[in-house]
Amino acid sequence: MNILPHGGLSLSSLDEQWLQPGVKGLPITEPLRQGAIGVQGWRLLHGDTSFPVAILHLSALAHNLAWMRDFCARHGALLAPHGKTTMCPQLFGAQLAHGAWGITLATAPQVQVAHRFGVRRVLLANQLVARGDICALLQLMRGDPDFECVVLADSLAGVARLAEEVVLHPPARPLPVLVELGLAGKRAGCRTPEEALTVARALAGAPGLALAGFEGYEGVLVSDDRGADLRAVTAFVDGLCALVLAADDEGLFSGAAILVSAGGSAWFDLVARGFARLHGLTRPLQPVLRSGCYLTSDHGMYRAALAELDAREGGDGAPGQGLRAALEVWSVVQSRPEPGLAILGMGKRDASHDAGLPVPLLTHRPGPGAPQALPPGCAIVKMNDQHAYLSLPDGPLRASLAVGDLVGCGISHPCTTFDRWPLLLAVDDGYLVRGALNTFF
Amino acid sequence: MNILPHGGLSLSSLDEQWLQPGVKGLPITEPLRQGAIGVQGWRLLHGDTSFPVAILHLSALAHNLAWMRDFCARHGALLAPHGKTTMCPQLFGAQLAHGAWGITLATAPQVQVAHRFGVRRVLLANQLVARGDICALLQLMRGDPDFECVVLADSLAGVARLAEEVVLHPPARPLPVLVELGLAGKRAGCRTPEEALTVARALAGAPGLALAGFEGYEGVLVSDDRGADLRAVTAFVDGLCALVLAADDEGLFSGAAILVSAGGSAWFDLVARGFARLHGLTRPLQPVLRSGCYLTSDHGMYRAALAELDAREGGDGAPGQGLRAALEVWSVVQSRPEPGLAILGMGKRDASHDAGLPVPLLTHRPGPGAPQALPPGCAIVKMNDQHAYLSLPDGPLRASLAVGDLVGCGISHPCTTFDRWPLLLAVDDGYLVRGALNTFF
């Protein structure tokens, strides 16, 4: 059952695989063909799944996919959504079907996974330095002339490592490389335009390598001063654009187009606007955004950032108009040991805890009917590996919330929830399970 | 190749499976049969693997397995190591081969995984309340008369949920249940002995259920006052023992033996000593410890706790005599953007960050020779999803550590590193890869 468009990827092997009992969230006691999940009639709100279970709302995914397609069209930007967020081939396929130019990834094994399911254009937004990992990517390129992979370098040492392996294992075409521009005190990337141009010149002169463009990650610009962050992001994007112009002036580019890329999930509108100001190049520009978390948004770190982004885009703040939260983790109340405390069967193994704890949203006693919103004051105050501590405010919930009741939580930071679930269940608006999505971490 | 004893488990399907390119840590560009990993001759220190890679030292595992077997023999305790730590069938097998009485687990899907590989005695150290999860376990018991599974309850509501499903899906023998004793302000478990005895009486009177004993988790007793913690743990264990005696006096037990269980990975000596003081029961006592992290120890939260434990056990503090750290994550320096900073290709996806960041131990330039200890002052100061920030102290390392160099890190809290690796590589003392271990999260 195709619950999402496949975007040309080869996903049938996933539906054909037999799932064994013991996959988190799956209420099976015998092996089940994955493709049959959507016809089981499992209703989460009836307690039909195993718990905890991670679900994705199909309607929110569809909304967000269309939102981002329209955003990129409006800004003239290309999208290579960061696949490390989900590592989910079915979601890669849906993104490609909605016009994504490629998929961004962070490591060589991630690229191998994407390639295996048919992704044919990858931006590896990371330095590629381990010998075996360089060889693995060169092998993919040699074995598949249709496969394009752009990688990063931010040092002459990095360029030398790439050059060495390219000589030993020459690809059919030069390996395209972006120079990474960084920021003082932050992560990787050249600290000055001069350093970046030095690396760019080395790439332009290295046999088997090609300078493809410049790249940066403005997502590291997070402080307590949002106004200052906005200015810093814009200045950083302007700096990237200036590098592109300088390298073009020097004639360092050799490809048909020039690639410039930035854009995490909080500021990608500023990045798109910055790239749109870049004119006067000798060849076409490919401005590539890389947001990974737009697809599911969240109830935490990205919720606020994306609401601000929506406001900058002219959104009127109407509920559901901007990007919608698609990902929830549901668990069962397994203990009510104290009046103000419920222990949930969901822990650090099941939900993000690195950028805010899960946000309790809904509760439901298994059976018919709709879930109820939890009152203000409910909060997950702690998680162990397999348990969450749900604090209950004064009020009727303290008496009514019972062992066996379901609690649905939103999460903060999709990346660190996806990587805890080999399989997520896709549901309709009534929490009927319509299918399954796989991750490969 | 059997790198660890299998303890009677059915593990051959793992060696026979074909691994696809894209499994973290594996330097393969074609599918490889897992059983062939140990004969590839991959040397981590030569840079032969993909990076990052998680490794287990076989010598440390062997030492820790023997250490714990001897510890339990000395104290007359049984061991059901918490399998949720590793969720690794090969390690379950090695633990059973070293005399483990069973395997402890935390969720129904975890029990299904263990059963699938042949584990036949499980302590589910958790309330079991979701209908589908109760049914799944009853199904395992009905389908396999040799399979024993003990579960927990801490409320009449919990007992009622178990009783309801047992009536609908009766097992061949009554389902054995432990009453969980908790602590005020902590996690699950009855808050008073009276509550616990009320739950025990309900279990004793419920058709299809049997009171098997009492259980608690003293690991929640962590404060800044170690002396107070020691006293609190001992008092908690004494409370568990008093409950066992009270229930026996009332004639609530019906099985051949009485089970009492506690023991995380910090205080299990105190638990064993407490259980050894329990006498005067009408039937044999089974005192079950549940440490999961003894098997790998760590370089963080358990290192200090286990050194204290070793001292209490009369260890002389000689290096390597007590439990040894077996788990490391190795990654590559991918950027040296500032004199005091190296960016490693290892992030929150690869190593624990919930109880202290990874501990940088060793560095090596790929090739022959032994790795060098990193000097004091080296620290991982931050991690993103796929990156770590290694801070370098003043000194020669600032000039010598280069892009492409390997860095080996110890971790704090094994549970949250194991669950980031579908496959870990087992190495000998020279970091030659001898085989692979699978996890099922």
mmCIF file with all atom_site columns, C-alpha atoms in Angstrom, chain A residues 51-148:
data_model
loop_
_atom_site.group_PDB
_atom_site.id
_atom_site.type_symbol
_atom_site.label_atom_id
_atom_site.label_alt_id
_atom_site.label_comp_id
_atom_site.label_asym_id
_atom_site.label_entity_id
_atom_site.label_seq_id
_atom_site.pdbx_PDB_ins_code
_atom_site.Cartn_x
_atom_site.Cartn_y
_atom_site.Cartn_z
_atom_site.occupancy
_atom_site.B_iso_or_equiv
_atom_site.pdbx_formal_charge
_atom_site.auth_seq_id
_atom_site.auth_comp_id
_atom_site.auth_asym_id
_atom_site.auth_atom_id
_atom_site.pdbx_PDB_model_num
ATOM 1  C CA . PHE A 1 51  ? 3.624  0.490  23.570  1.00 0.00 ? 51  PHE A CA 1
ATOM 2  C CA . PRO A 1 52  ? 5.585  2.673  23.432  1.00 0.00 ? 52  PRO A CA 1
ATOM 3  C CA . VAL A 1 53  ? 4.988  3.387  19.764  1.00 0.00 ? 53  VAL A CA 1
ATOM 4  C CA . ALA A 1 54  ? 6.210  6.198  17.511  1.00 0.00 ? 54  ALA A CA 1
ATOM 5  C CA . ILE A 1 55  ? 3.725  7.512  14.980  1.00 0.00 ? 55  ILE A CA 1
ATOM 6  C CA . LEU A 1 56  ? 3.763  9.944  12.097  1.00 0.00 ? 56  LEU A CA 1
ATOM 7  C CA . HIS A 1 57  ? 0.620  11.803 11.077  1.00 0.00 ? 57  HIS A CA 1
ATOM 8  C CA . LEU A 1 58  ? 0.194  11.329 7.330   1.00 0.00 ? 58  LEU A CA 1
ATOM 9  C CA . SER A 1 59  ? -1.833 14.515 7.013   1.00 0.00 ? 59  SER A CA 1
ATOM 10 C CA . ALA A 1 60  ? 0.893  16.605 8.635   1.00 0.00 ? 60  ALA A CA 1
ATOM 11 C CA . LEU A 1 61  ? 3.564  15.018 6.441   1.00 0.00 ? 61  LEU A CA 1
ATOM 12 C CA . ALA A 1 62  ? 1.526  15.772 3.311   1.00 0.00 ? 62  ALA A CA 1
ATOM 13 C CA . HIS A 1 63  ? 0.982  19.356 4.448   1.00 0.00 ? 63  HIS A CA 1
ATOM 14 C CA . ASN A 1 64  ? 4.661  19.916 5.237   1.00 0.00 ? 64  ASN A CA 1
ATOM 15 C CA . LEU A 1 65  ? 5.868  18.341 1.988   1.00 0.00 ? 65  LEU A CA 1
ATOM 16 C CA . ALA A 1 66  ? 3.623  20.690 0.001   1.00 0.00 ? 66  ALA A CA 1
ATOM 17 C CA . TRP A 1 67  ? 4.514  23.677 2.195   1.00 0.00 ? 67  TRP A CA 1
ATOM 18 C CA . MET A 1 68  ? 8.219  23.221 1.554   1.00 0.00 ? 68  MET A CA 1
ATOM 19 C CA . ARG A 1 69  ? 7.769  22.594 -2.170  1.00 0.00 ? 69  ARG A CA 1
ATOM 20 C CA . ASP A 1 70  ? 5.868  25.887 -2.395  1.00 0.00 ? 70  ASP A CA 1
ATOM 21 C CA . PHE A 1 71  ? 8.409  27.697 -0.217  1.00 0.00 ? 71  PHE A CA 1
ATOM 22 C CA . CYS A 1 72  ? 11.302 26.642 -2.457  1.00 0.00 ? 72  CYS A CA 1
ATOM 23 C CA . ALA A 1 73  ? 9.385  27.565 -5.610  1.00 0.00 ? 73  ALA A CA 1
ATOM 24 C CA . ARG A 1 74  ? 8.616  30.992 -4.151  1.00 0.00 ? 74  ARG A CA 1
ATOM 25 C CA . HIS A 1 75  ? 12.260 31.626 -3.308  1.00 0.00 ? 75  HIS A CA 1
ATOM 26 C CA . GLY A 1 76  ? 13.852 29.991 -6.332  1.00 0.00 ? 76  GLY A CA 1
ATOM 27 C CA . ALA A 1 77  ? 15.774 27.647 -4.045  1.00 0.00 ? 77  ALA A CA 1
ATOM 28 C CA . LEU A 1 78  ? 16.632 23.977 -4.450  1.00 0.00 ? 78  LEU A CA 1
ATOM 29 C CA . LEU A 1 79  ? 16.066 21.554 -1.598  1.00 0.00 ? 79  LEU A CA 1
ATOM 30 C CA . ALA A 1 80  ? 18.340 18.728 -0.480  1.00 0.00 ? 80  ALA A CA 1
ATOM 31 C CA . PRO A 1 81  ? 16.627 17.944 2.818   1.00 0.00 ? 81  PRO A CA 1
ATOM 32 C CA . HIS A 1 82  ? 18.950 16.563 5.457   1.00 0.00 ? 82  HIS A CA 1
ATOM 33 C CA . GLY A 1 83  ? 18.279 12.857 5.416   1.00 0.00 ? 83  GLY A CA 1
ATOM 34 C CA . LYS A 1 84  ? 20.162 12.238 8.650   1.00 0.00 ? 84  LYS A CA 1
ATOM 35 C CA . THR A 1 85  ? 17.085 13.542 10.433  1.00 0.00 ? 85  THR A CA 1
ATOM 36 C CA . THR A 1 86  ? 14.941 10.578 9.457   1.00 0.00 ? 86  THR A CA 1
ATOM 37 C CA . MET A 1 87  ? 17.207 8.105  7.596   1.00 0.00 ? 87  MET A CA 1
ATOM 38 C CA . CYS A 1 88  ? 13.894 6.863  6.224   1.00 0.00 ? 88  CYS A CA 1
ATOM 39 C CA . PRO A 1 89  ? 13.839 5.764  2.563   1.00 0.00 ? 89  PRO A CA 1
ATOM 40 C CA . GLN A 1 90  ? 10.071 6.205  2.317   1.00 0.00 ? 90  GLN A CA 1
ATOM 41 C CA . LEU A 1 91  ? 10.402 9.815  3.484   1.00 0.00 ? 91  LEU A CA 1
ATOM 42 C CA . PHE A 1 92  ? 13.343 10.387 1.125   1.00 0.00 ? 92  PHE A CA 1
ATOM 43 C CA . GLY A 1 93  ? 11.057 9.180  -1.656  1.00 0.00 ? 93  GLY A CA 1
ATOM 44 C CA . ALA A 1 94  ? 8.240  11.513 -0.625  1.00 0.00 ? 94  ALA A CA 1
ATOM 45 C CA . GLN A 1 95  ? 10.664 14.428 -0.501  1.00 0.00 ? 95  GLN A CA 1
ATOM 46 C CA . LEU A 1 96  ? 12.009 13.638 -3.968  1.00 0.00 ? 96  LEU A CA 1
ATOM 47 C CA . ALA A 1 97  ? 8.440  13.275 -5.251  1.00 0.00 ? 97  ALA A CA 1
ATOM 48 C CA . HIS A 1 98  ? 7.817  16.787 -3.947  1.00 0.00 ? 98  HIS A CA 1
ATOM 49 C CA . GLY A 1 99  ? 10.625 18.203 -6.002  1.00 0.00 ? 99  GLY A CA 1
ATOM 50 C CA . ALA A 1 100 ? 13.675 17.796 -3.779  1.00 0.00 ? 100 ALA A CA 1
ATOM 51 C CA . TRP A 1 101 ? 16.847 18.251 -5.839  1.00 0.00 ? 101 TRP A CA 1
ATOM 52 C CA . GLY A 1 102 ? 18.700 15.637 -3.774  1.00 0.00 ? 102 GLY A CA 1
ATOM 53 C CA . ILE A 1 103 ? 19.168 14.322 -0.265  1.00 0.00 ? 103 ILE A CA 1
ATOM 54 C CA . THR A 1 104 ? 21.724 15.685 2.173   1.00 0.00 ? 104 THR A CA 1
ATOM 55 C CA . LEU A 1 105 ? 23.538 13.190 4.416   1.00 0.00 ? 105 LEU A CA 1
ATOM 56 C CA . ALA A 1 106 ? 26.206 13.280 7.096   1.00 0.00 ? 106 ALA A CA 1
ATOM 57 C CA . THR A 1 107 ? 28.275 10.096 6.823   1.00 0.00 ? 107 THR A CA 1
ATOM 58 C CA . ALA A 1 108 ? 29.433 7.601  4.220   1.00 0.00 ? 108 ALA A CA 1
ATOM 59 C CA . PRO A 1 109 ? 27.254 4.761  5.592   1.00 0.00 ? 109 PRO A CA 1
ATOM 60 C CA . GLN A 1 110 ? 24.232 7.078  5.362   1.00 0.00 ? 110 GLN A CA 1
ATOM 61 C CA . VAL A 1 111 ? 25.079 7.717  1.719   1.00 0.00 ? 111 VAL A CA 1
ATOM 62 C CA . GLN A 1 112 ? 25.329 3.962  1.123   1.00 0.00 ? 112 GLN A CA 1
ATOM 63 C CA . VAL A 1 113 ? 21.850 3.481  2.603   1.00 0.00 ? 113 VAL A CA 1
ATOM 64 C CA . ALA A 1 114 ? 20.350 6.223  0.437   1.00 0.00 ? 114 ALA A CA 1
ATOM 65 C CA . HIS A 1 115 ? 22.063 4.904  -2.678  1.00 0.00 ? 115 HIS A CA 1
ATOM 66 C CA . ARG A 1 116 ? 20.815 1.391  -1.984  1.00 0.00 ? 116 ARG A CA 1
ATOM 67 C CA . PHE A 1 117 ? 17.219 2.615  -2.138  1.00 0.00 ? 117 PHE A CA 1
ATOM 68 C CA . GLY A 1 118 ? 17.791 4.585  -5.296  1.00 0.00 ? 118 GLY A CA 1
ATOM 69 C CA . VAL A 1 119 ? 18.737 8.116  -4.255  1.00 0.00 ? 119 VAL A CA 1
ATOM 70 C CA . ARG A 1 120 ? 20.919 9.382  -7.095  1.00 0.00 ? 120 ARG A CA 1
ATOM 71 C CA . ARG A 1 121 ? 21.989 12.837 -5.900  1.00 0.00 ? 121 ARG A CA 1
ATOM 72 C CA . VAL A 1 122 ? 23.550 13.336 -2.484  1.00 0.00 ? 122 VAL A CA 1
ATOM 73 C CA . LEU A 1 123 ? 25.089 16.292 -0.747  1.00 0.00 ? 123 LEU A CA 1
ATOM 74 C CA . LEU A 1 124 ? 27.386 14.863 1.928   1.00 0.00 ? 124 LEU A CA 1
ATOM 75 C CA . ALA A 1 125 ? 27.398 17.923 4.174   1.00 0.00 ? 125 ALA A CA 1
ATOM 76 C CA . ASN A 1 126 ? 30.465 16.839 6.056   1.00 0.00 ? 126 ASN A CA 1
ATOM 77 C CA . GLN A 1 127 ? 34.185 16.515 5.728   1.00 0.00 ? 127 GLN A CA 1
ATOM 78 C CA . LEU A 1 128 ? 35.000 13.112 4.304   1.00 0.00 ? 128 LEU A CA 1
ATOM 79 C CA . VAL A 1 129 ? 38.367 12.073 5.718   1.00 0.00 ? 129 VAL A CA 1
ATOM 80 C CA . ALA A 1 130 ? 38.487 8.389  6.721   1.00 0.00 ? 130 ALA A CA 1
ATOM 81 C CA . ARG A 1 131 ? 40.194 6.389  4.007   1.00 0.00 ? 131 ARG A CA 1
ATOM 82 C CA . GLY A 1 132 ? 37.629 3.598  3.957   1.00 0.00 ? 132 GLY A CA 1
ATOM 83 C CA . ASP A 1 133 ? 34.764 6.061  3.807   1.00 0.00 ? 133 ASP A CA 1
ATOM 84 C CA . ILE A 1 134 ? 36.298 7.965  0.892   1.00 0.00 ? 134 ILE A CA 1
ATOM 85 C CA . CYS A 1 135 ? 36.835 4.668  -0.949  1.00 0.00 ? 135 CYS A CA 1
ATOM 86 C CA . ALA A 1 136 ? 33.251 3.590  -0.281  1.00 0.00 ? 136 ALA A CA 1
ATOM 87 C CA . LEU A 1 137 ? 31.885 6.747  -1.902  1.00 0.00 ? 137 LEU A CA 1
ATOM 88 C CA . LEU A 1 138 ? 34.256 6.551  -4.850  1.00 0.00 ? 138 LEU A CA 1
ATOM 89 C CA . GLN A 1 139 ? 33.124 2.949  -5.300  1.00 0.00 ? 139 GLN A CA 1
ATOM 90 C CA . LEU A 1 140 ? 29.477 4.066  -5.486  1.00 0.00 ? 140 LEU A CA 1
ATOM 91 C CA . MET A 1 141 ? 30.374 6.662  -8.104  1.00 0.00 ? 141 MET A CA 1
ATOM 92 C CA . ARG A 1 142 ? 32.388 4.197  -10.172 1.00 0.00 ? 142 ARG A CA 1
ATOM 93 C CA . GLY A 1 143 ? 29.690 1.551  -10.004 1.00 0.00 ? 143 GLY A CA 1
ATOM 94 C CA . ASP A 1 144 ? 26.839 3.869  -10.953 1.00 0.00 ? 144 ASP A CA 1
ATOM 95 C CA . PRO A 1 145 ? 27.438 6.618  -13.525 1.00 0.00 ? 145 PRO A CA 1
ATOM 96 C CA . ASP A 1 146 ? 24.084 8.199  -12.610 1.00 0.00 ? 146 ASP A CA 1
ATOM 97 C CA . PHE A 1 147 ? 25.078 8.708  -8.989  1.00 0.00 ? 147 PHE A CA 1
ATOM 98 C CA . GLU A 1 148 ? 26.143 12.223 -8.024  1.00 0.00 ? 148 GLU A CA 1
#
